[in-house]
Coordinates of C-alpha atoms and ligand atoms in Angstrom, one line a residue:
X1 CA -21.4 -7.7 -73.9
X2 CA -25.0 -9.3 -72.8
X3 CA -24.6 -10.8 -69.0
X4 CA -25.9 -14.4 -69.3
X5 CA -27.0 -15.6 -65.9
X6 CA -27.6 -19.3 -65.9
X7 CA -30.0 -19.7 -62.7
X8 CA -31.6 -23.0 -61.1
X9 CA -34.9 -22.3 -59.6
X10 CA -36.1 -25.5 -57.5
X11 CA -39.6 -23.7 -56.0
X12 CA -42.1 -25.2 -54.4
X13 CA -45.1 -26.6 -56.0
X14 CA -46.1 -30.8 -56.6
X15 CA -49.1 -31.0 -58.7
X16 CA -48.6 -30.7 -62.7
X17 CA -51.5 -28.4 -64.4
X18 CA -53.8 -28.6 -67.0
X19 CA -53.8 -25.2 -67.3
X20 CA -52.2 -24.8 -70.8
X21 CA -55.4 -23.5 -72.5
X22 CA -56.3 -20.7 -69.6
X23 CA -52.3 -19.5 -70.0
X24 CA -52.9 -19.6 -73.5
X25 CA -56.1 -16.8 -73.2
X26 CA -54.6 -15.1 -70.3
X27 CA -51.3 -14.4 -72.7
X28 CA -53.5 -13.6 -75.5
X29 CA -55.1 -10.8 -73.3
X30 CA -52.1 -9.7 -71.9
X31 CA -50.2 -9.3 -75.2
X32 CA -52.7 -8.8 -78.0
X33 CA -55.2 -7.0 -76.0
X34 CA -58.3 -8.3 -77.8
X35 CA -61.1 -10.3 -76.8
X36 CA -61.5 -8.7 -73.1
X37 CA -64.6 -9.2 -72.3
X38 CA -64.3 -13.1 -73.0
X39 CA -61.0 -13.6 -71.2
X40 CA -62.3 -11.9 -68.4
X41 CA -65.3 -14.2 -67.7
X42 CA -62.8 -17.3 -68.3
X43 CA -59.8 -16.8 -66.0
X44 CA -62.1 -13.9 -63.8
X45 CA -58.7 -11.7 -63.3
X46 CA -60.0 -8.6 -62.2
X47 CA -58.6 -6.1 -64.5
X48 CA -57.1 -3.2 -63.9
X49 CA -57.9 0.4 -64.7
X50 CA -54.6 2.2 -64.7
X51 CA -53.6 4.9 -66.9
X52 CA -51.4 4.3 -69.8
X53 CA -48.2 6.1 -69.6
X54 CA -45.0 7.2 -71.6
X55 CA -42.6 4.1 -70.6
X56 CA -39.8 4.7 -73.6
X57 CA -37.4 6.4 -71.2
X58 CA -38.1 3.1 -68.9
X59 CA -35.0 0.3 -68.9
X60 CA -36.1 -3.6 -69.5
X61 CA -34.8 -4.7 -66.3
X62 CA -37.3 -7.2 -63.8
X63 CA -36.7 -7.6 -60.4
X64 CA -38.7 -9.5 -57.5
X65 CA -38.4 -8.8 -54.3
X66 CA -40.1 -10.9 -51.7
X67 CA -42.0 -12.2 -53.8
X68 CA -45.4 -14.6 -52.8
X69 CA -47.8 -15.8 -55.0
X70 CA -50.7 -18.7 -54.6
X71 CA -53.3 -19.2 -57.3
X72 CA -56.6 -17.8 -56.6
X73 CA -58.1 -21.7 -55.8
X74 CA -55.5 -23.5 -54.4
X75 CA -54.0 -23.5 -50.8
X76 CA -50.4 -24.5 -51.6
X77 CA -47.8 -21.4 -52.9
X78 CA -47.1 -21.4 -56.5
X79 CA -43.7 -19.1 -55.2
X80 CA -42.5 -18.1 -51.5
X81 CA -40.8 -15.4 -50.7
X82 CA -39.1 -15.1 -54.1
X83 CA -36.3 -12.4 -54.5
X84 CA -34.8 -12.1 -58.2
X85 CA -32.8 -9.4 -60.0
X86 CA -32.7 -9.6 -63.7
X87 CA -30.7 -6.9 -65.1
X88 CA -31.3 -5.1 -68.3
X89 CA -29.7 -7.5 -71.5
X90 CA -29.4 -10.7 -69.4
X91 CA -29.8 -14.0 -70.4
X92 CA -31.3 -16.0 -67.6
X93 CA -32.4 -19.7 -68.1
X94 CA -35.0 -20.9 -65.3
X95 CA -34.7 -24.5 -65.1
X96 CA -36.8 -26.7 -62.9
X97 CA -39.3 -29.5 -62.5
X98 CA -42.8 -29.5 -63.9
X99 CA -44.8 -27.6 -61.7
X100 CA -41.8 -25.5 -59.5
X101 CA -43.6 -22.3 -60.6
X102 CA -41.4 -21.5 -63.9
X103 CA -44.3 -20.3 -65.8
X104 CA -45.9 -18.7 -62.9
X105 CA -42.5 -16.4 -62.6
X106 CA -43.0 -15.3 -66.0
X107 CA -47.0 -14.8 -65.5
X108 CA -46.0 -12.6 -62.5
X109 CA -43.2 -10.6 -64.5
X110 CA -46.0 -9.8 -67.1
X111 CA -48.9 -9.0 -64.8
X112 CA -51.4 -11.6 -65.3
X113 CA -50.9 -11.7 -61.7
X114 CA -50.4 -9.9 -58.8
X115 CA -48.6 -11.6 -55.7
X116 CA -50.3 -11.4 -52.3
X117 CA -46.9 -10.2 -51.0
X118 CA -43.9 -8.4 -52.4
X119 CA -43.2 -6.6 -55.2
X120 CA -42.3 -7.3 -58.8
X121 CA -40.7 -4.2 -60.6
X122 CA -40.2 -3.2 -64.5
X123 CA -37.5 -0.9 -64.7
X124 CA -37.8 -0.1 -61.2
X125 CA -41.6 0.9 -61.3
X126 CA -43.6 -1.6 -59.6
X127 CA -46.0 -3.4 -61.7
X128 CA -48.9 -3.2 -60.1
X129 CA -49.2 0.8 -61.3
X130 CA -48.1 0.1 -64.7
X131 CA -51.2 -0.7 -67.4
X132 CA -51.6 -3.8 -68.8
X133 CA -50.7 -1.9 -71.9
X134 CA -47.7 -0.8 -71.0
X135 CA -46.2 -4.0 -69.6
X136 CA -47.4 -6.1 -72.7
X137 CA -45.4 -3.3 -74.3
X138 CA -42.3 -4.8 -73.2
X139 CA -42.9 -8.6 -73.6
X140 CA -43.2 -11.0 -76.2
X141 CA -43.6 -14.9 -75.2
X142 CA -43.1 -17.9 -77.7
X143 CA -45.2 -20.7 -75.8
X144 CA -45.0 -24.5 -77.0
X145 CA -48.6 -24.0 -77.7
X146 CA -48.7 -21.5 -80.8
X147 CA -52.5 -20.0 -81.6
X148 CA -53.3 -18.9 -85.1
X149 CA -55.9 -16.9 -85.6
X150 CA -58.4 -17.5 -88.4
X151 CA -57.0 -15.1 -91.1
X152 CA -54.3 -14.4 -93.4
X153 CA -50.7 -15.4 -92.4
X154 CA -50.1 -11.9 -93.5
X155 CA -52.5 -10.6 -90.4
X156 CA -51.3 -13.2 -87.9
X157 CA -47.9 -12.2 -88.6
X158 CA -48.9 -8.3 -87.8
X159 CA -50.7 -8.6 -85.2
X160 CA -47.0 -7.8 -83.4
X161 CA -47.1 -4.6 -85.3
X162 CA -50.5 -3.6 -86.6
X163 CA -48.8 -0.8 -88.6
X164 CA -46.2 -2.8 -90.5
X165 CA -46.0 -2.3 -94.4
X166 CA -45.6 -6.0 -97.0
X167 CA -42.2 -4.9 -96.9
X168 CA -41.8 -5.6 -92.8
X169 CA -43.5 -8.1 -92.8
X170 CA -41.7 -9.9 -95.1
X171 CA -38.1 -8.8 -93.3
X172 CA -39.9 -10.5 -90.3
X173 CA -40.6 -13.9 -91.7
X174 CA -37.4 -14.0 -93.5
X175 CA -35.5 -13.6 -90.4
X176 CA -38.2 -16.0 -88.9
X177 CA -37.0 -18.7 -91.0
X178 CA -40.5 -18.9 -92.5
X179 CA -40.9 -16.6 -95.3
X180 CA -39.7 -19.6 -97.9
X181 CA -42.5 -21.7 -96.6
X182 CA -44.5 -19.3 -97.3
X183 CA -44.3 -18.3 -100.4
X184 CA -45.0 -21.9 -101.1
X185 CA -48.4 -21.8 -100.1
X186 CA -51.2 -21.5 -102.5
X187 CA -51.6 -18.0 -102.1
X188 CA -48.6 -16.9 -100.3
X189 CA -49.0 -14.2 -97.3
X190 CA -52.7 -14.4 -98.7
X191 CA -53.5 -17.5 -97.5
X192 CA -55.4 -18.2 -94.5
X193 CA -54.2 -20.3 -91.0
X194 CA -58.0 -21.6 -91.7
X195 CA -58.0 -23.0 -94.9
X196 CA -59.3 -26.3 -95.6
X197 CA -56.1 -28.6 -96.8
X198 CA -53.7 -26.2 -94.9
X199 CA -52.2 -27.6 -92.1
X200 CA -49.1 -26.2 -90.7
X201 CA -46.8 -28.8 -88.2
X202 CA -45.7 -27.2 -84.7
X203 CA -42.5 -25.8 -85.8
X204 CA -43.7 -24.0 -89.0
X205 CA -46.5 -22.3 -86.5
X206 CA -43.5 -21.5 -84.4
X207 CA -41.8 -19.7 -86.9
X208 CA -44.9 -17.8 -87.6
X209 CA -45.5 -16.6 -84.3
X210 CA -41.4 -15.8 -84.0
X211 CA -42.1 -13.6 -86.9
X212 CA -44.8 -12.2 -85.0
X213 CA -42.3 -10.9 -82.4
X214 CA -40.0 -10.0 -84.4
X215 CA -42.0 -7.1 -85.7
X216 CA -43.5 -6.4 -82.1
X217 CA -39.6 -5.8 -81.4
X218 CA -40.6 -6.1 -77.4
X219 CA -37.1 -5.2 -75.1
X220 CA -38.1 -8.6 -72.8
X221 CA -38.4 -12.1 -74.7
X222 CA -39.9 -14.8 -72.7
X223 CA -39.1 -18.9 -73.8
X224 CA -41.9 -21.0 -72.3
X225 CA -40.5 -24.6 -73.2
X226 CA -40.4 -23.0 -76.6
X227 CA -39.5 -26.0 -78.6
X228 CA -40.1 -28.7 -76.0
X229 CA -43.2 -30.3 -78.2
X230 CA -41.7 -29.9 -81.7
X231 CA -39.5 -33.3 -82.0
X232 CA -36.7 -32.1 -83.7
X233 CA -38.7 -31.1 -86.2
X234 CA -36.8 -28.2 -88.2
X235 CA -34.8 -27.7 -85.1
X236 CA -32.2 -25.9 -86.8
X237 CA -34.7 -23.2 -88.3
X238 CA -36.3 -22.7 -85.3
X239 CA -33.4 -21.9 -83.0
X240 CA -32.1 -19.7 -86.4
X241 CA -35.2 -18.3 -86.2
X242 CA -34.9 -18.0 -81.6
X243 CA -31.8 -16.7 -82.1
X244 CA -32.8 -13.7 -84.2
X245 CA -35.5 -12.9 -81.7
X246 CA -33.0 -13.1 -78.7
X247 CA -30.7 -10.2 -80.2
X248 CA -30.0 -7.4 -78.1
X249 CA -33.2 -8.4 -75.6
X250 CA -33.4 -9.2 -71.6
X251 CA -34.2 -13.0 -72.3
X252 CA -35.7 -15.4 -70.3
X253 CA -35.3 -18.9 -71.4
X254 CA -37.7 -21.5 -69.5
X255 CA -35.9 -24.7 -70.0
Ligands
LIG301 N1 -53.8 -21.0 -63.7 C1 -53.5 -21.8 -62.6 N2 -54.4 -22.0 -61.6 C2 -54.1 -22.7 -60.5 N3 -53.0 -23.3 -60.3 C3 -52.0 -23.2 -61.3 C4 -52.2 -22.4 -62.5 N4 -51.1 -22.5 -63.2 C5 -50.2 -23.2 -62.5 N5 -50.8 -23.7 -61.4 C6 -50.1 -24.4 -60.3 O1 -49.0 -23.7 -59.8 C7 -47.8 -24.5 -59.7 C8 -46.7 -24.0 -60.5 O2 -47.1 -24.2 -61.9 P1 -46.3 -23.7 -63.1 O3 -45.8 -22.3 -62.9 O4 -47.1 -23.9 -64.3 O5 -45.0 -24.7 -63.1 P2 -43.9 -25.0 -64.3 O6 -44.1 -23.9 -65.4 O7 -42.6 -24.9 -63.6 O8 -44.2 -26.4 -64.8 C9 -48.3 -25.9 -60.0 O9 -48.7 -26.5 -58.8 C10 -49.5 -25.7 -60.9 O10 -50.4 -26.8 -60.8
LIG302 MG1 -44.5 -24.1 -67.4

């Protein structure tokens, strides 16, 4: 039986961000890997040089203890002296107003951060000794904000699993809700995010990037307001779709 923790988190913080594009790069860097050079110079994380290591013996549990983190140009604390246990297979919904810090947790929990104070562990090692490798190892984030890169739906779907065969690829986007869609398009997994007269809404993009996921299999799925810009739109095969990805994970769901 999963643990399902339903957790309020009223943190400090007044001023909403415009910061959606920078979180954007910073989770590309973080999860993806590519494009360092470029990311660096944008957000100017310094970026760190530890080893990679063997983590499949390591559990997907996240804890933060004492937590205090303020963004590199600003005075005010983004989180104070946060302390959080999140045991492996939980459910935890984080629930607060714009700006309380809900996507600066989840920054912090995948390392596109380090807090001035405290400690933030992943299955007990602290993450400031872990490569950024091996902690994007363990995450996967759906974002309202989906980016598609500039190829075939058949490579944007596998960049969660460079590796992974038609076949895969196909289980994903079945199980993404999306695979129907398509094989409607004029030339199926062929057919590029880029092409002229193809234009995917919000939720089908959604789907896409839950297939993505899906095939990176992470232990630890994050929610980012998820579906909070899609209107309705295909509601029901997008939380099909969330629901498949949340099987058997930690979850974090940022309401
Ligand atoms: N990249 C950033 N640089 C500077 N300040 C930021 C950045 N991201 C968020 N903030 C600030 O940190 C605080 C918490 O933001 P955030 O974690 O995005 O809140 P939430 O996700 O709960 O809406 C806000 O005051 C916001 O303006
Ligand atoms: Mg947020």
């Amino acid at each position: 039986t999963v643990t399902r923790f339903i957790l309020a988190l009223i943190l400090s913080g007044l001023f909403s961000s415009s910061f959606a594009k920078l979180a954007t790069f910073q989770h590309f860097r973080i999860v993806y890997g590519q494009s360092l050079a470029r990311v660096r110079s944008i957000t100017e994380v310094p970026v760190k040089d530890t080893a990679d290591r063997d983590t499949d013996a390591m559990q997907s549990d996240v804890s933060f203890e004492h937590v205090t983190f303020a963004y590199p140009n600003k005075k005010d604390r983004a989180l104070s002296d946060v302390s959080l246990q999140f045991p492996k297979g939980s459910h935890t919904a984080i629930v607060g107003e714009s700006g309380s810090g809900k996507s600066t947790l989840a920054s912090l929990m995948m390392g596109f951060w380090q807090p001035q104070s405290g400690t933030v562990r992943l299955g007990g090692e602290n993450l400031a000794e872990l490569s950024e490798r091996n902690i994007a190892d363990f995450f996967s984030i759906v974002q309202q904000e989906v980016f598609l890169f500039n190829t075939s739906i058949r490579d944007n779907i596998r960049i969660g699993k460079p590796s992974a065969t038609q076949r895969e690829v196909e289980t994903a986007a079945r199980k993404a809700r999306i695979h129907d869609f398509i094989v409607g398009l004029p030339s199926g997994y062929d057919t590029s995010a880029g092409e002229v007269g193809v234009k995917f809404s919000g939720g089908e993009k959604q789907r896409i990037s839950i297939a993505r996921m899906l095939l990176k299999d992470s232990p630890i799925v994050i929610l980012d307001e998820a579906t909070a810009a899609l209107d309705g739109e295909n509601e029901k095969l997008i939380q099909e779709a969330l629901d498949e990805l949340q099987r058997n994970k930690t979850v974090f769901t940022i309401a």
